[in-house]
XYZ file of C-alpha atoms in Angstrom:
545
model
C 0.000 0.000 0.000
C 1.390 3.396 -1.008
C 1.894 5.637 1.971
C 0.178 9.005 1.752
C 3.114 10.529 3.601
C 5.404 9.564 0.702
C 3.227 10.078 -2.391
C 1.042 12.958 -1.081
C -2.130 11.065 -2.018
C -5.395 11.022 -0.066
C -5.533 7.675 1.766
C -8.263 5.299 0.733
C -10.859 4.602 3.405
C -13.183 1.630 3.629
C -15.221 0.076 6.413
C -12.512 -2.464 7.229
C -9.776 0.036 7.840
C -9.026 2.272 10.726
C -9.675 5.947 9.897
C -6.151 6.614 11.290
C -3.739 5.141 8.716
C -0.322 3.907 9.744
C 2.400 6.487 9.635
C 6.120 6.325 9.339
C 8.236 7.877 12.081
C 11.486 9.700 11.574
C 13.540 6.510 12.079
C 11.553 4.478 9.557
C 9.427 2.660 12.183
C 5.653 2.653 12.129
C 3.057 3.597 14.676
C -0.292 5.261 15.206
C -0.842 9.023 15.509
C -0.213 10.094 19.056
C 0.961 6.633 20.038
C 3.830 7.260 22.442
C 4.779 10.502 20.685
C 5.206 13.941 22.168
C 2.412 16.525 21.837
C 1.927 17.572 18.234
C 2.969 14.175 16.803
C 5.682 13.482 14.243
C 6.649 15.711 11.341
C 4.916 13.343 8.913
C 1.739 13.581 11.006
C 1.845 17.347 10.862
C 2.439 17.232 7.120
C -0.629 15.000 6.652
C -2.795 17.349 8.720
C -1.637 20.300 6.632
C -2.460 18.365 3.452
C -5.899 17.494 4.802
C -6.549 21.146 5.611
C -5.428 22.145 2.133
C -7.744 19.569 0.550
C -10.616 20.761 2.720
C -9.945 24.347 1.718
C -9.787 23.401 -1.967
C -13.042 21.409 -1.767
C -14.783 24.256 0.103
C -13.499 26.806 -2.406
C -14.738 24.683 -5.292
C -18.145 24.325 -3.619
C -18.377 28.093 -3.175
C -17.331 28.714 -6.776
C -19.802 26.160 -8.140
C -22.634 27.623 -6.043
C -21.734 31.180 -6.959
C -21.364 30.193 -10.598
C -24.748 28.500 -10.592
C -26.241 31.590 -8.943
C -24.632 33.855 -11.517
C -25.847 31.688 -14.387
C -29.374 31.667 -12.944
C -29.225 35.449 -12.537
C -28.212 35.741 -16.201
C -31.031 33.366 -17.127
C -33.595 35.548 -15.333
C -32.212 38.703 -16.943
C -32.443 37.021 -20.349
C -36.141 36.342 -19.707
C -36.963 40.038 -19.431
C -38.251 41.849 -22.511
C -37.389 45.538 -22.653
C -38.542 48.603 -24.573
C -38.001 52.341 -24.875
C -39.326 54.410 -21.935
C -41.068 57.054 -24.048
C -41.754 57.019 -27.778
C -43.994 60.093 -27.968
C -43.889 63.862 -27.644
C -44.023 64.646 -23.941
C -42.900 67.616 -21.912
C -43.541 66.409 -18.360
C -40.737 67.218 -15.941
C -39.501 65.250 -12.939
C -40.664 66.447 -9.530
C -38.326 68.601 -7.487
C -36.835 66.755 -4.470
C -38.270 67.384 -1.022
C -36.215 68.678 1.920
C -34.675 65.206 2.384
C -33.674 64.970 -1.280
C -36.393 62.390 -2.052
C -38.582 62.291 -5.165
C -41.778 60.354 -5.923
C -41.678 57.274 -8.128
C -44.292 56.736 -10.850
C -44.707 53.458 -12.753
C -47.293 52.889 -15.494
C -48.771 49.370 -15.481
C -50.284 48.306 -18.822
C -52.367 45.200 -19.483
C -52.191 44.269 -23.171
C -54.874 42.341 -25.041
C -52.241 41.063 -27.507
C -53.236 37.892 -29.339
C -49.946 37.490 -31.179
C -49.243 34.036 -29.756
C -51.175 30.771 -29.665
C -51.223 30.924 -25.858
C -52.767 34.411 -25.830
C -55.319 33.463 -28.494
C -56.342 30.450 -26.426
C -56.736 32.551 -23.288
C -58.272 35.626 -24.907
C -60.412 34.145 -27.651
C -61.066 36.359 -30.699
C -58.946 34.276 -33.060
C -59.859 36.693 -35.847
C -57.830 39.361 -34.008
C -54.582 37.400 -34.051
C -51.812 39.608 -35.400
C -53.739 42.847 -34.857
C -51.922 45.666 -33.020
C -52.468 45.181 -29.268
C -54.670 47.489 -27.234
C -53.856 48.684 -23.715
C -57.102 47.695 -22.037
C -55.734 48.048 -18.492
C -53.828 51.213 -17.622
C -52.900 52.062 -14.069
C -50.378 54.468 -12.570
C -48.548 53.277 -9.451
C -47.439 56.341 -7.472
C -45.009 55.890 -4.569
C -44.645 58.990 -2.414
C -41.205 60.540 -2.106
C -40.863 59.313 1.490
C -42.238 55.863 0.486
C -44.817 56.034 3.286
C -47.882 55.972 1.019
C -48.878 54.836 -2.455
C -51.694 55.224 -4.948
C -52.969 53.071 -7.824
C -54.807 55.306 -10.318
C -56.717 53.822 -13.273
C -57.962 55.457 -16.449
C -60.791 53.438 -18.068
C -59.794 52.064 -21.467
C -62.616 53.876 -23.348
C -61.579 57.368 -22.167
C -61.085 59.786 -25.081
C -57.840 61.735 -24.774
C -55.264 63.570 -26.856
C -52.611 61.075 -28.039
C -49.358 62.787 -29.048
C -47.209 62.149 -32.082
C -45.388 58.847 -31.471
C -42.706 56.843 -33.273
C -42.633 53.065 -32.973
C -39.091 52.239 -31.774
C -39.239 48.829 -33.441
C -40.426 49.757 -36.930
C -39.561 53.452 -37.054
C -43.124 54.250 -38.173
C -44.369 57.654 -37.007
C -47.992 58.171 -35.994
C -49.431 61.711 -36.035
C -51.100 63.206 -32.984
C -54.769 62.269 -32.691
C -57.768 62.341 -30.373
C -58.993 58.835 -29.595
C -59.717 56.442 -26.737
C -56.663 55.824 -24.591
C -56.341 52.068 -25.170
C -55.417 52.691 -28.839
C -52.220 54.510 -27.798
C -50.438 51.152 -27.341
C -50.844 50.400 -31.063
C -49.366 53.788 -32.033
C -45.785 53.339 -30.849
C -45.933 50.786 -28.048
C -45.930 51.272 -24.290
C -43.747 54.388 -24.681
C -46.599 56.096 -26.550
C -49.065 55.186 -23.805
C -46.629 56.648 -21.255
C -46.331 59.904 -23.242
C -50.140 60.088 -23.499
C -50.460 59.802 -19.714
C -47.761 62.428 -19.146
C -49.477 64.933 -21.441
C -52.867 64.313 -19.849
C -51.720 64.460 -16.235
C -48.545 66.561 -16.226
C -47.011 63.781 -14.081
C -43.533 62.565 -15.019
C -43.622 58.753 -15.276
C -40.326 57.035 -14.493
C -41.007 53.546 -15.882
C -43.593 51.308 -17.497
C -44.388 47.613 -17.121
C -46.594 45.619 -19.480
C -48.184 42.203 -19.108
C -50.332 40.116 -21.477
C -52.953 37.385 -20.900
C -50.433 34.565 -20.543
C -48.344 36.651 -18.162
C -51.310 37.245 -15.867
C -51.938 33.497 -15.690
C -48.282 32.716 -14.891
C -48.099 35.365 -12.182
C -51.411 34.314 -10.620
C -50.220 30.703 -10.440
C -46.847 31.702 -8.964
C -48.548 33.732 -6.229
C -50.773 30.776 -5.405
C -54.137 32.496 -5.749
C -55.792 35.717 -4.638
C -59.041 36.130 -2.692
C -61.900 37.937 -4.464
C -65.564 38.337 -3.566
C -68.926 38.615 -5.352
C -72.264 39.359 -3.660
C -74.289 37.266 -6.129
C -73.583 34.279 -8.377
C -71.805 35.599 -11.483
C -71.409 34.253 -15.015
C -69.873 36.627 -17.553
C -71.114 34.986 -20.747
C -72.475 36.102 -24.138
C -76.113 37.208 -24.158
C -78.577 37.924 -26.930
C -77.921 41.645 -26.509
C -74.169 41.645 -25.789
C -71.645 39.229 -27.363
C -68.419 38.178 -25.709
C -67.595 37.805 -22.053
C -64.667 36.609 -19.946
C -66.271 33.284 -18.965
C -65.928 34.028 -15.224
C -68.355 31.851 -13.252
C -68.455 31.976 -9.440
C -70.983 31.478 -6.697
C -71.687 34.276 -4.246
C -69.024 34.760 -1.600
C -65.217 34.782 -1.393
C -63.087 32.652 -3.704
C -59.367 32.180 -4.252
C -58.764 32.654 -7.972
C -55.569 31.820 -9.821
C -54.422 30.949 -13.308
C -57.047 31.371 -16.025
C -59.739 32.211 -13.483
C -57.683 35.171 -12.240
C -57.420 36.411 -15.839
C -61.198 36.056 -16.213
C -61.714 38.180 -13.094
C -59.447 40.932 -14.404
C -61.083 40.907 -17.872
C -64.707 40.841 -16.711
C -66.640 43.965 -17.669
C -70.207 43.115 -18.711
C -71.008 41.306 -15.464
C -70.005 44.354 -13.393
C -71.936 46.763 -15.612
C -69.260 49.198 -16.869
C -65.590 49.762 -17.595
C -65.053 51.914 -14.444
C -66.495 49.057 -12.371
C -64.064 46.694 -14.064
C -61.305 49.009 -12.820
C -62.781 48.672 -9.322
C -62.617 44.853 -9.557
C -59.009 45.109 -10.737
C -58.158 47.333 -7.749
C -59.720 44.780 -5.404
C -57.623 42.020 -6.993
C -54.353 43.981 -6.772
C -54.986 45.050 -3.178
C -55.721 41.439 -2.254
C -52.569 40.313 -4.090
C -50.424 42.826 -2.163
C -51.918 41.669 1.138
C -51.255 38.050 0.143
C -47.615 38.707 -0.751
C -47.045 40.597 2.500
C -48.488 37.671 4.496
C -46.300 35.117 2.717
C -42.624 34.703 3.566
C -41.677 35.339 -0.047
C -38.379 37.085 0.629
C -37.144 34.473 3.113
C -38.388 31.385 1.249
C -35.847 30.776 -1.530
C -38.080 28.357 -3.441
C -41.064 30.745 -3.448
C -38.854 33.668 -4.396
C -37.358 31.741 -7.327
C -40.814 30.703 -8.549
C -41.998 34.315 -8.457
C -38.803 35.581 -10.099
C -39.143 33.024 -12.907
C -42.808 33.915 -13.480
C -42.270 37.677 -13.265
C -39.311 37.788 -15.657
C -41.162 35.639 -18.201
C -44.390 37.637 -17.854
C -43.318 41.282 -17.856
C -42.042 43.593 -20.544
C -40.497 46.693 -18.963
C -38.926 49.995 -19.930
C -35.249 49.435 -20.591
C -33.860 51.404 -17.634
C -35.326 48.844 -15.183
C -34.597 45.786 -17.320
C -32.613 43.747 -14.789
C -33.619 41.416 -11.975
C -31.874 43.608 -9.403
C -33.718 46.758 -10.452
C -37.087 44.985 -10.506
C -36.330 43.485 -7.088
C -35.447 46.941 -5.726
C -38.738 48.331 -7.066
C -40.633 45.476 -5.427
C -38.936 46.142 -2.103
C -39.889 49.817 -2.278
C -43.540 48.931 -2.841
C -43.371 46.257 -0.126
C -42.244 48.901 2.381
C -45.554 50.808 2.086
C -48.167 49.663 4.668
C -51.318 48.331 3.001
C -53.458 50.825 4.926
C -51.530 53.636 3.200
C -52.273 52.331 -0.313
C -55.235 53.952 -2.089
C -56.728 52.588 -5.317
C -58.924 54.883 -7.383
C -60.312 55.586 -10.837
C -59.914 58.908 -12.625
C -63.097 61.003 -12.210
C -64.917 60.749 -15.526
C -68.059 61.784 -17.413
C -69.823 60.398 -20.465
C -68.460 61.566 -23.811
C -71.160 63.636 -25.593
C -69.783 62.432 -28.948
C -70.205 58.744 -28.110
C -72.141 57.355 -25.164
C -69.826 54.307 -25.106
C -66.829 56.518 -24.351
C -65.749 58.613 -21.368
C -63.946 61.900 -20.784
C -61.936 63.096 -17.777
C -64.198 64.999 -15.404
C -62.554 68.437 -15.610
C -62.273 69.670 -12.029
C -62.210 66.237 -10.378
C -59.555 64.798 -12.680
C -57.479 67.994 -12.459
C -57.424 67.722 -8.678
C -56.224 64.102 -8.797
C -53.430 64.994 -11.234
C -52.348 67.968 -9.155
C -52.281 65.873 -5.981
C -50.006 63.422 -7.800
C -47.740 66.198 -9.065
C -47.532 67.749 -5.600
C -47.110 64.332 -3.943
C -50.050 64.800 -1.584
C -51.334 61.598 0.089
C -54.666 60.216 -1.094
C -55.710 59.131 2.406
C -56.122 61.020 5.676
C -53.284 59.265 7.488
C -50.344 61.456 6.608
C -49.272 64.868 5.456
C -47.229 63.654 2.515
C -43.690 64.449 1.620
C -44.772 67.606 -0.087
C -42.515 67.723 -3.161
C -40.501 70.890 -2.567
C -42.130 71.434 0.820
C -39.604 72.534 3.421
C -37.249 73.985 0.804
C -37.078 77.664 -0.108
C -38.659 78.709 -3.384
C -36.355 78.198 -6.327
C -34.441 81.363 -7.136
C -33.360 82.604 -10.540
C -30.000 81.132 -11.454
C -29.177 83.184 -14.551
C -29.282 86.892 -15.355
C -31.314 87.923 -18.433
C -29.322 88.352 -21.634
C -31.002 91.675 -22.404
C -33.188 94.417 -20.850
C -36.907 93.605 -20.512
C -37.862 95.555 -23.640
C -35.406 93.492 -25.710
C -36.433 90.019 -24.487
C -38.373 88.186 -27.166
C -41.177 85.857 -26.022
C -43.889 83.995 -27.916
C -47.134 83.282 -26.041
C -49.171 80.172 -26.920
C -52.757 79.341 -25.971
C -52.776 75.694 -24.824
C -55.781 75.924 -22.510
C -57.833 73.297 -24.348
C -58.279 69.748 -23.094
C -60.321 66.651 -23.879
C -63.202 68.112 -21.864
C -62.768 71.861 -22.390
C -62.504 74.005 -25.501
C -59.589 76.452 -25.515
C -60.235 79.696 -23.629
C -60.562 82.218 -26.451
C -57.944 84.945 -26.796
C -55.650 83.810 -24.002
C -52.400 84.133 -25.993
C -53.198 87.715 -26.983
C -54.394 88.650 -23.508
C -51.238 87.419 -21.765
C -48.961 88.854 -24.483
C -50.573 92.273 -23.968
C -49.985 92.013 -20.224
C -46.297 91.340 -20.861
C -46.099 94.385 -23.141
C -47.750 96.458 -20.419
C -45.051 95.227 -18.009
C -42.308 96.436 -20.360
C -41.650 93.345 -22.513
C -42.168 95.169 -25.789
C -41.242 92.205 -27.985
C -43.874 89.838 -26.544
C -46.136 88.411 -29.260
C -48.938 85.874 -29.508
C -48.741 82.619 -31.445
C -51.789 81.921 -33.623
C -51.270 78.138 -33.704
C -54.566 76.409 -32.836
C -55.295 73.099 -31.135
C -52.491 73.183 -28.545
C -53.116 71.466 -25.215
C -51.057 71.574 -22.030
C -52.220 70.699 -18.542
C -49.870 73.077 -16.757
C -48.473 76.488 -17.671
C -44.747 76.423 -18.533
C -42.054 78.715 -19.923
C -39.701 76.957 -22.341
C -36.339 78.046 -23.731
C -34.048 76.309 -26.269
C -30.513 77.027 -24.993
C -28.589 77.958 -21.859
C -28.047 81.575 -22.951
C -31.827 82.175 -22.823
C -32.469 80.590 -19.414
C -32.237 83.959 -17.641
C -34.724 85.503 -20.115
C -37.198 82.665 -19.513
C -36.841 83.025 -15.737
C -37.425 86.780 -16.011
C -40.667 86.229 -17.975
C -41.892 83.660 -15.447
C -41.112 85.870 -12.453
C -42.946 88.855 -13.956
C -46.193 86.862 -14.170
C -45.917 84.908 -10.895
C -45.117 81.602 -12.617
C -42.921 79.386 -10.373
C -39.387 78.914 -11.631
C -39.891 75.144 -11.353
C -42.101 75.591 -14.444
C -39.224 77.030 -16.498
C -37.923 74.244 -18.724
C -35.254 73.834 -21.346
C -36.678 72.228 -24.501
C -35.577 71.523 -28.049
C -39.203 71.933 -29.194
C -38.965 75.736 -29.205
C -36.701 78.163 -31.082
C -36.948 80.986 -28.564
C -38.463 81.788 -25.161
C -42.044 80.467 -25.308
C -44.758 80.943 -22.693
C -47.303 78.111 -22.923
C -50.531 79.141 -21.165
C -51.960 75.841 -19.948
C -55.361 74.587 -18.877
C -54.575 75.605 -15.279
C -54.582 79.324 -16.262
C -57.743 79.990 -18.245
C -58.492 83.455 -16.868
C -56.650 86.538 -15.591
C -53.301 88.108 -16.356
C -51.409 87.016 -13.249
C -50.661 83.344 -12.694
C -52.030 82.248 -9.353
C -51.812 78.473 -9.207
C -54.110 77.154 -6.522
C -52.616 74.477 -4.319
C -55.057 71.670 -3.532
C -55.810 71.289 0.121
C -54.931 68.042 1.793
C -58.650 67.346 2.204
C -58.978 64.036 0.437
C -60.055 62.978 -3.020
C -63.077 63.984 -5.091
C -66.064 61.741 -4.321
C -66.142 60.453 -7.906
C -62.840 58.544 -7.671
C -64.394 55.334 -6.234
C -61.368 54.885 -3.994
C -60.507 51.750 -1.969
C -58.028 51.434 0.883
C -55.460 48.678 0.387
C -56.160 47.079 3.782
C -59.931 46.807 3.225
C -60.582 43.082 2.809
C -64.376 43.473 3.023
C -64.783 44.682 -0.566
C -67.204 42.644 -2.699
C -68.455 43.170 -6.273
C -72.120 43.537 -7.136
C -73.156 41.568 -10.219
C -75.195 43.238 -12.963
C -78.584 41.456 -13.044
C -78.393 39.856 -16.550
C -75.228 38.017 -15.490
C -76.522 36.435 -12.287
C -77.399 32.741 -12.213
């Protein structure tokens, strides 16, 4: 038998041998470790122990490398699952919120549910085989707003049949450009992808949206299965099926009471519209589902259960398409952790206040004053519940001061005034460009002039300038009219200083933006608190059984 002390080999071990192999002492004799030797044993003993330690270290190192390598490969696998797209593909002028006193800013994410039937799986789940290959529609659109201090959140839906102004968009995949139009909001997805839908939201609300996420039918099913089911409730038996008067239907069939839905049944719940009675009520059912899902995830030990976390990660990365700047597992995980940190009783779900479209009774319009208040509360980062004061955007910081001196005296500063006071619900206020231009002339800005371009629409008044040398001129114009300097923006869309009179300044010659009071939401928002587990849907009579 070859001695390990001579060859440096690991001794063989079987069940007939002693685990302490014979050793050779310095004089060539043999003995057992420790047998009649001084403390520490012979030199050969010590050499064997050092070899054993080295082998152990090598084996441990290899185990760590293999595990780390497997983890890295799995991380790359998850990243490869994620589909990504351009953040914005349309004309949008929304600006990021100013940080609060602690340097924090809100986070806004647009969640889009696509009705795409461009795969066999989606056709099977969504029906309508004749629509396979058609441009997808964004039938679910919801803004997730996390407050700057991450202490509260809001989920705000716009019903899919709401008529809005859709800006000029360019499809990043094909390069095709779509002109600006006025149409229902779900068509924006087919006019340049999710980035066009994001730009449409920004122009409507004035809220800067950081990211978008999109999910299709098959993705909803995968995610619902990975979560393990979500509790929903109906007050009467429901069956959303075709009727003699109304074709189609999701196929949802439940008895009265609370049910845990997952997989295809979860998709049916989210798609049901006829059985609830309207598209806004479908948004309510979707809010109930998402609130229940968030409560479920918080109750589960997802972030300490490796198996559950991997299942969710696999499902999420296969199910979501996201804007490219959040297209990694780490960034999606960080977003999830930020949302997880918000208590469920500080999450408010609501639907944009709306009215019937006089052009088409099947369509909706934003309810002017009610919708404007919701958008302004989002822009100013005011909480949608009565449990906090909010982080207040720039609250606690001094008003922004002019940073540049004008390039010329007041009477030599050129400024073009545009009337952009129109909206989907309001006609432009007549003569506003001329009225404000005259006020500027009266104040000494002799070169102020009105722009006669018609059909402009802007939710919030802004002053734009094209280059750094005109920043001081733009700030001077804003200050003379009481416009906050946070509304002075550099833009390549203008060739000179341009004052855009928005829908928030329809009367008067001095800009006095009213700050909404922290007195809650308009009654027409149909809001639900995230911790309210008692919510239950009423079923429209023709769909009861």
